[in-house]
Amino acid sequence: FCGEKSDRVTIAGPAVSLNPAIAQSLALVVHELATNAAKYGALSVPTGRVAVGWQLDQKMLTVNWDESDGPPVHAPERNGFGSQIMKATIERQLKGNLEHEWRPEGLLCSFSFLSENGRATGVRPPQNRPEQAKPGSGADVMLVEDEALVGLMIADFLSELGYRVIGPFTKTEDAMETAKTAPLAAAVLDVNIAGVEIYPLAEFLQRRNVPFVFVTGYGADGIDKRFAGVTVLQKPVDREALRYALVSRIQNHATNQPVARSRAVAR
């Protein structure tokens, strides 16, 4: 974080170092606030202003988004998609608190969370991309991801690619129960789910001959060596990288497995 000031936007606060996982989540929340301000709030009119400030108190980071001099503001009758994402990101993912105050002069949004509850990043990119990779139509792909917004984004990507998304699961045990009976074509797995490693589920999928890819904030060195051949995608996930990785894994799996076994796990 740093501090800046312009004619309409003021950004100020002490220097704070955030790990990539937290920074990614915070960037998504700020993006949602800025988008709403530009469409409906203070930044939608020439006179409006936004002040963003933050304080750090014993690792607890508090951020205030303060809009003023914009159009009249009223509390929404229901929480929209963006509000749901913000709430899930701050309260579920970062284990923090989120408050909205719908003042006549402008929105005041405050949220706070521990500044050191994320994970490190840095992973190897997917390798051996096929020249022409086309996703299958309607195949079931399991998604296990505990970061709310990341899960929704990946689910959207998978749906756009023609897959039917099973999940996203935010608990390994729930995903394991589904994996026992679901006719999965593939799986997308976060390595760390609420502090629990995904490897038992990955081993189970291997025994079921279900191909999968890892989506994680960990570095490649942090991946268990038993899964050295599995593609690792870095957050934030690139749609094309996900497409190539999944198609490659599914195609390679089909090529290397006996026909009877392939039919047993295919829809």
mmCIF file of C-alpha atoms in Angstrom:
data_model
loop_
_atom_site.group_PDB
_atom_site.id
_atom_site.type_symbol
_atom_site.label_atom_id
_atom_site.label_comp_id
_atom_site.label_asym_id
_atom_site.label_seq_id
_atom_site.Cartn_x
_atom_site.Cartn_y
_atom_site.Cartn_z
ATOM 1 C CA PHE A 1 0.000 0.000 0.000
ATOM 2 C CA CYS A 2 1.082 3.566 -0.579
ATOM 3 C CA GLY A 3 -0.460 7.020 -0.411
ATOM 4 C CA GLU A 4 -1.602 9.299 -3.242
ATOM 5 C CA LYS A 5 -3.894 12.279 -3.790
ATOM 6 C CA SER A 6 -5.735 13.565 -6.851
ATOM 7 C CA ASP A 7 -8.511 16.083 -7.438
ATOM 8 C CA ARG A 8 -11.256 13.539 -6.770
ATOM 9 C CA VAL A 9 -9.594 10.549 -5.116
ATOM 10 C CA THR A 10 -7.477 10.577 -1.964
ATOM 11 C CA ILE A 11 -5.520 7.476 -0.986
ATOM 12 C CA ALA A 12 -3.573 7.572 2.260
ATOM 13 C CA GLY A 13 -2.263 5.240 4.921
ATOM 14 C CA PRO A 14 0.908 3.752 6.411
ATOM 15 C CA ALA A 15 3.169 1.425 4.430
ATOM 16 C CA VAL A 16 1.807 -2.118 4.668
ATOM 17 C CA SER A 17 3.287 -5.279 3.167
ATOM 18 C CA LEU A 18 0.725 -7.921 2.184
ATOM 19 C CA ASN A 19 1.406 -11.384 0.858
ATOM 20 C CA PRO A 20 0.092 -12.092 -2.664
ATOM 21 C CA ALA A 21 -2.942 -14.108 -1.532
ATOM 22 C CA ILE A 22 -4.285 -11.266 0.624
ATOM 23 C CA ALA A 23 -3.333 -8.617 -1.932
ATOM 24 C CA GLN A 24 -5.293 -10.458 -4.613
ATOM 25 C CA SER A 25 -8.389 -10.660 -2.428
ATOM 26 C CA LEU A 26 -8.114 -7.007 -1.405
ATOM 27 C CA ALA A 27 -7.669 -5.906 -5.016
ATOM 28 C CA LEU A 28 -10.913 -7.634 -5.973
ATOM 29 C CA VAL A 29 -12.826 -5.900 -3.171
ATOM 30 C CA VAL A 30 -11.408 -2.487 -4.101
ATOM 31 C CA HIS A 31 -12.218 -3.150 -7.760
ATOM 32 C CA GLU A 32 -15.845 -3.844 -6.838
ATOM 33 C CA LEU A 33 -16.076 -0.638 -4.777
ATOM 34 C CA ALA A 34 -14.476 1.434 -7.536
ATOM 35 C CA THR A 35 -16.764 -0.035 -10.186
ATOM 36 C CA ASN A 36 -19.868 0.742 -8.123
ATOM 37 C CA ALA A 37 -18.614 4.267 -7.412
ATOM 38 C CA ALA A 38 -18.056 4.896 -11.123
ATOM 39 C CA LYS A 39 -21.453 3.514 -12.153
ATOM 40 C CA TYR A 40 -23.747 4.667 -9.349
ATOM 41 C CA GLY A 41 -21.796 6.462 -6.619
ATOM 42 C CA ALA A 42 -19.539 9.443 -6.095
ATOM 43 C CA LEU A 43 -17.442 8.937 -9.219
ATOM 44 C CA SER A 44 -20.517 8.862 -11.446
ATOM 45 C CA VAL A 45 -20.854 12.678 -11.196
ATOM 46 C CA PRO A 46 -18.241 15.443 -11.678
ATOM 47 C CA THR A 47 -18.530 16.706 -8.086
ATOM 48 C CA GLY A 48 -18.088 13.367 -6.328
ATOM 49 C CA ARG A 49 -15.064 12.398 -4.268
ATOM 50 C CA VAL A 50 -13.643 9.210 -2.780
ATOM 51 C CA ALA A 51 -11.247 8.987 0.162
ATOM 52 C CA VAL A 52 -9.535 5.665 0.829
ATOM 53 C CA GLY A 53 -7.629 5.318 4.085
ATOM 54 C CA TRP A 54 -6.281 2.506 6.199
ATOM 55 C CA GLN A 55 -4.751 1.864 9.609
ATOM 56 C CA LEU A 56 -2.678 -1.019 10.916
ATOM 57 C CA ASP A 57 -3.078 -1.968 14.578
ATOM 58 C CA GLN A 58 -1.189 -5.056 15.749
ATOM 59 C CA LYS A 59 -1.535 -6.795 12.368
ATOM 60 C CA MET A 60 -5.233 -5.872 12.118
ATOM 61 C CA LEU A 61 -5.673 -3.864 8.918
ATOM 62 C CA THR A 62 -8.726 -1.589 8.707
ATOM 63 C CA VAL A 63 -9.671 0.009 5.385
ATOM 64 C CA ASN A 64 -12.223 2.821 4.983
ATOM 65 C CA TRP A 65 -13.812 3.649 1.623
ATOM 66 C CA ASP A 66 -15.529 7.036 2.027
ATOM 67 C CA GLU A 67 -17.612 8.568 -0.781
ATOM 68 C CA SER A 68 -18.965 12.139 -0.683
ATOM 69 C CA ASP A 69 -20.580 14.842 -2.843
ATOM 70 C CA GLY A 70 -22.129 12.265 -5.130
ATOM 71 C CA PRO A 71 -25.764 11.461 -5.979
ATOM 72 C CA PRO A 72 -28.169 10.600 -3.122
ATOM 73 C CA VAL A 73 -27.449 7.158 -1.718
ATOM 74 C CA HIS A 74 -29.998 4.637 -0.478
ATOM 75 C CA ALA A 75 -29.468 1.206 1.021
ATOM 76 C CA PRO A 76 -30.219 -1.494 -1.585
ATOM 77 C CA GLU A 77 -33.313 -3.640 -1.106
ATOM 78 C CA ARG A 78 -31.219 -6.761 -1.564
ATOM 79 C CA ASN A 79 -27.554 -7.661 -1.789
ATOM 80 C CA GLY A 80 -26.389 -7.914 -5.385
ATOM 81 C CA PHE A 81 -23.727 -10.231 -6.762
ATOM 82 C CA GLY A 82 -20.935 -7.745 -6.064
ATOM 83 C CA SER A 83 -21.992 -7.274 -2.437
ATOM 84 C CA GLN A 84 -22.150 -11.026 -1.946
ATOM 85 C CA ILE A 85 -18.647 -11.407 -3.347
ATOM 86 C CA MET A 86 -17.287 -8.682 -1.053
ATOM 87 C CA LYS A 87 -18.913 -10.248 1.983
ATOM 88 C CA ALA A 88 -17.630 -13.721 1.105
ATOM 89 C CA THR A 89 -14.120 -12.429 0.445
ATOM 90 C CA ILE A 90 -13.759 -10.346 3.612
ATOM 91 C CA GLU A 91 -15.729 -12.445 6.086
ATOM 92 C CA ARG A 92 -15.202 -15.994 4.842
ATOM 93 C CA GLN A 93 -11.886 -15.913 3.060
ATOM 94 C CA LEU A 94 -10.018 -13.313 5.147
ATOM 95 C CA LYS A 95 -11.978 -14.013 8.373
ATOM 96 C CA GLY A 96 -12.605 -10.292 8.814
ATOM 97 C CA ASN A 97 -15.482 -7.846 9.283
ATOM 98 C CA LEU A 98 -17.325 -5.827 6.634
ATOM 99 C CA GLU A 99 -19.698 -2.905 7.248
ATOM 100 C CA HIS A 100 -21.653 -0.624 4.905
ATOM 101 C CA GLU A 101 -23.111 2.716 5.967
ATOM 102 C CA TRP A 102 -25.489 4.126 3.353
ATOM 103 C CA ARG A 103 -25.323 7.834 4.178
ATOM 104 C CA PRO A 104 -27.220 10.452 2.108
ATOM 105 C CA GLU A 105 -23.926 12.110 1.162
ATOM 106 C CA GLY A 106 -22.269 8.868 0.042
ATOM 107 C CA LEU A 107 -21.337 5.305 0.902
ATOM 108 C CA LEU A 108 -18.965 4.572 3.771
ATOM 109 C CA CYS A 109 -17.587 1.038 3.574
ATOM 110 C CA SER A 110 -15.241 -0.237 6.282
ATOM 111 C CA PHE A 111 -13.590 -3.624 6.493
ATOM 112 C CA SER A 112 -10.863 -5.110 8.640
ATOM 113 C CA PHE A 113 -8.873 -8.347 8.724
ATOM 114 C CA LEU A 114 -5.569 -9.770 9.921
ATOM 115 C CA SER A 115 -2.844 -8.700 7.501
ATOM 116 C CA GLU A 116 -0.910 -11.981 7.774
ATOM 117 C CA ASN A 117 -3.477 -14.730 7.222
ATOM 118 C CA GLY A 118 -2.741 -15.473 3.573
ATOM 119 C CA ARG A 119 -0.374 -17.767 1.716
ATOM 120 C CA ALA A 120 2.682 -17.251 -0.441
ATOM 121 C CA THR A 121 2.628 -17.615 -4.228
ATOM 122 C CA GLY A 122 4.861 -18.331 -7.172
ATOM 123 C CA VAL A 123 4.232 -21.454 -9.234
ATOM 124 C CA ARG A 124 5.451 -22.952 -12.458
ATOM 125 C CA PRO A 125 3.324 -22.307 -15.552
ATOM 126 C CA PRO A 126 1.547 -25.183 -17.300
ATOM 127 C CA GLN A 127 3.731 -27.046 -19.770
ATOM 128 C CA ASN A 128 3.227 -29.059 -22.956
ATOM 129 C CA ARG A 129 0.219 -27.136 -24.232
ATOM 130 C CA PRO A 130 -1.435 -28.938 -27.149
ATOM 131 C CA GLU A 131 -1.511 -27.100 -30.475
ATOM 132 C CA GLN A 132 -5.276 -27.387 -30.764
ATOM 133 C CA ALA A 133 -7.096 -27.955 -27.497
ATOM 134 C CA LYS A 134 -10.871 -28.154 -27.488
ATOM 135 C CA PRO A 135 -12.858 -28.686 -24.271
ATOM 136 C CA GLY A 136 -15.405 -31.449 -24.037
ATOM 137 C CA SER A 137 -19.092 -30.631 -23.988
ATOM 138 C CA GLY A 138 -21.042 -31.229 -20.802
ATOM 139 C CA ALA A 139 -18.345 -33.259 -19.031
ATOM 140 C CA ASP A 140 -18.372 -33.090 -15.231
ATOM 141 C CA VAL A 141 -15.412 -31.266 -13.669
ATOM 142 C CA MET A 142 -15.041 -31.066 -9.893
ATOM 143 C CA LEU A 143 -13.873 -27.732 -8.465
ATOM 144 C CA VAL A 144 -12.386 -27.526 -4.961
ATOM 145 C CA GLU A 145 -11.558 -23.938 -3.961
ATOM 146 C CA ASP A 146 -12.110 -22.162 -0.629
ATOM 147 C CA GLU A 147 -11.512 -18.589 -1.864
ATOM 148 C CA ALA A 148 -15.021 -17.413 -2.700
ATOM 149 C CA LEU A 149 -14.313 -15.065 -5.572
ATOM 150 C CA VAL A 150 -11.627 -17.256 -7.105
ATOM 151 C CA GLY A 151 -14.028 -20.198 -6.962
ATOM 152 C CA LEU A 152 -16.765 -18.252 -8.733
ATOM 153 C CA MET A 153 -14.360 -17.031 -11.404
ATOM 154 C CA ILE A 154 -13.019 -20.518 -12.122
ATOM 155 C CA ALA A 155 -16.553 -21.916 -12.152
ATOM 156 C CA ASP A 156 -17.506 -19.296 -14.738
ATOM 157 C CA PHE A 157 -14.456 -20.197 -16.838
ATOM 158 C CA LEU A 158 -15.330 -23.898 -16.717
ATOM 159 C CA SER A 159 -18.933 -23.227 -17.669
ATOM 160 C CA GLU A 160 -17.828 -21.047 -20.586
ATOM 161 C CA LEU A 161 -15.600 -23.899 -21.760
ATOM 162 C CA GLY A 162 -18.574 -26.238 -21.867
ATOM 163 C CA TYR A 163 -17.990 -28.205 -18.682
ATOM 164 C CA ARG A 164 -20.579 -28.914 -16.012
ATOM 165 C CA VAL A 165 -19.141 -27.682 -12.713
ATOM 166 C CA ILE A 166 -19.433 -29.919 -9.653
ATOM 167 C CA GLY A 167 -18.812 -27.478 -6.791
ATOM 168 C CA PRO A 168 -17.054 -25.319 -5.894
ATOM 169 C CA PHE A 169 -16.390 -27.259 -2.722
ATOM 170 C CA THR A 170 -14.870 -25.363 0.200
ATOM 171 C CA LYS A 171 -14.236 -28.454 2.348
ATOM 172 C CA THR A 172 -12.080 -31.415 1.360
ATOM 173 C CA GLU A 173 -14.341 -33.925 3.073
ATOM 174 C CA ASP A 174 -17.372 -32.766 1.095
ATOM 175 C CA ALA A 175 -15.455 -33.064 -2.153
ATOM 176 C CA MET A 176 -14.240 -36.529 -1.159
ATOM 177 C CA GLU A 177 -17.796 -37.785 -0.606
ATOM 178 C CA THR A 178 -18.854 -36.530 -4.021
ATOM 179 C CA ALA A 179 -15.749 -37.923 -5.714
ATOM 180 C CA LYS A 180 -16.650 -41.424 -4.521
ATOM 181 C CA THR A 181 -19.663 -41.660 -6.818
ATOM 182 C CA ALA A 182 -19.645 -38.766 -9.312
ATOM 183 C CA PRO A 183 -18.699 -39.625 -12.935
ATOM 184 C CA LEU A 184 -15.932 -37.025 -13.104
ATOM 185 C CA ALA A 185 -14.043 -36.219 -16.295
ATOM 186 C CA ALA A 186 -11.473 -34.127 -14.407
ATOM 187 C CA ALA A 187 -10.938 -31.960 -11.326
ATOM 188 C CA VAL A 188 -9.493 -28.556 -10.468
ATOM 189 C CA LEU A 189 -7.976 -28.564 -6.986
ATOM 190 C CA ASP A 190 -6.664 -25.823 -4.744
ATOM 191 C CA VAL A 191 -3.716 -27.231 -2.803
ATOM 192 C CA ASN A 192 -4.699 -25.730 0.548
ATOM 193 C CA ILE A 193 -8.333 -25.749 1.661
ATOM 194 C CA ALA A 194 -8.884 -23.888 4.934
ATOM 195 C CA GLY A 195 -5.415 -24.933 6.111
ATOM 196 C CA VAL A 196 -5.854 -28.582 5.059
ATOM 197 C CA GLU A 197 -3.793 -30.016 2.207
ATOM 198 C CA ILE A 198 -5.705 -31.456 -0.722
ATOM 199 C CA TYR A 199 -3.381 -34.420 -1.251
ATOM 200 C CA PRO A 200 -5.630 -37.170 0.201
ATOM 201 C CA LEU A 201 -8.304 -36.190 -2.324
ATOM 202 C CA ALA A 202 -5.693 -36.007 -5.100
ATOM 203 C CA GLU A 203 -4.536 -39.530 -4.236
ATOM 204 C CA PHE A 204 -8.117 -40.778 -4.286
ATOM 205 C CA LEU A 205 -8.700 -39.233 -7.712
ATOM 206 C CA GLN A 206 -5.535 -40.891 -8.979
ATOM 207 C CA ARG A 207 -6.820 -44.255 -7.787
ATOM 208 C CA ARG A 208 -10.078 -43.550 -9.630
ATOM 209 C CA ASN A 209 -8.084 -42.554 -12.710
ATOM 210 C CA VAL A 210 -9.554 -39.039 -12.716
ATOM 211 C CA PRO A 211 -7.128 -36.440 -14.140
ATOM 212 C CA PHE A 212 -6.744 -33.145 -12.285
ATOM 213 C CA VAL A 213 -4.807 -29.888 -12.184
ATOM 214 C CA PHE A 214 -3.719 -27.820 -9.214
ATOM 215 C CA VAL A 215 -4.732 -24.168 -8.839
ATOM 216 C CA THR A 216 -2.811 -22.589 -6.002
ATOM 217 C CA GLY A 217 -0.981 -19.675 -4.494
ATOM 218 C CA TYR A 218 1.928 -21.898 -3.435
ATOM 219 C CA GLY A 219 5.215 -22.066 -5.277
ATOM 220 C CA ALA A 220 6.047 -25.144 -7.330
ATOM 221 C CA ASP A 221 8.520 -26.198 -4.648
ATOM 222 C CA GLY A 222 5.622 -26.508 -2.220
ATOM 223 C CA ILE A 223 3.831 -29.174 -4.276
ATOM 224 C CA ASP A 224 4.219 -32.709 -2.960
ATOM 225 C CA LYS A 225 6.754 -34.592 -5.092
ATOM 226 C CA ARG A 226 4.256 -37.411 -5.609
ATOM 227 C CA PHE A 227 2.396 -35.045 -7.938
ATOM 228 C CA ALA A 228 5.399 -33.668 -9.829
ATOM 229 C CA GLY A 229 3.763 -34.447 -13.170
ATOM 230 C CA VAL A 230 0.542 -32.551 -12.415
ATOM 231 C CA THR A 231 0.080 -29.138 -14.021
ATOM 232 C CA VAL A 232 0.135 -26.250 -11.521
ATOM 233 C CA LEU A 233 -1.739 -23.056 -12.418
ATOM 234 C CA GLN A 234 -1.015 -19.810 -10.591
ATOM 235 C CA LYS A 235 -3.685 -17.556 -9.144
ATOM 236 C CA PRO A 236 -5.210 -15.436 -10.550
ATOM 237 C CA VAL A 237 -6.068 -18.113 -13.073
ATOM 238 C CA ASP A 238 -5.782 -17.378 -16.772
ATOM 239 C CA ARG A 239 -8.748 -18.736 -18.723
ATOM 240 C CA GLU A 240 -6.675 -19.999 -21.649
ATOM 241 C CA ALA A 241 -4.114 -21.614 -19.357
ATOM 242 C CA LEU A 242 -6.928 -23.448 -17.587
ATOM 243 C CA ARG A 243 -8.404 -24.574 -20.903
ATOM 244 C CA TYR A 244 -5.122 -25.947 -22.216
ATOM 245 C CA ALA A 245 -4.234 -27.580 -18.912
ATOM 246 C CA LEU A 246 -7.562 -29.386 -18.558
ATOM 247 C CA VAL A 247 -7.779 -30.539 -22.151
ATOM 248 C CA SER A 248 -4.182 -31.708 -22.074
ATOM 249 C CA ARG A 249 -4.695 -33.699 -18.888
ATOM 250 C CA ILE A 250 -7.932 -35.252 -20.144
ATOM 251 C CA GLN A 251 -6.442 -36.153 -23.535
ATOM 252 C CA ASN A 252 -3.268 -37.603 -22.035
ATOM 253 C CA HIS A 253 -5.315 -39.562 -19.539
ATOM 254 C CA ALA A 254 -7.541 -41.021 -22.252
ATOM 255 C CA THR A 255 -4.480 -41.994 -24.304
ATOM 256 C CA ASN A 256 -2.694 -43.704 -21.420
ATOM 257 C CA GLN A 257 -5.680 -45.574 -19.952
ATOM 258 C CA PRO A 258 -7.300 -48.800 -21.181
ATOM 259 C CA VAL A 259 -10.579 -48.303 -23.016
ATOM 260 C CA ALA A 260 -12.633 -50.066 -20.365
ATOM 261 C CA ARG A 261 -11.217 -47.894 -17.617
ATOM 262 C CA SER A 262 -11.844 -44.711 -19.615
ATOM 263 C CA ARG A 263 -15.465 -45.668 -20.110
ATOM 264 C CA ALA A 264 -15.871 -46.304 -16.402
ATOM 265 C CA VAL A 265 -15.180 -42.676 -15.537
ATOM 266 C CA ALA A 266 -16.673 -40.959 -18.574
ATOM 267 C CA ARG A 267 -20.175 -39.659 -18.951
#
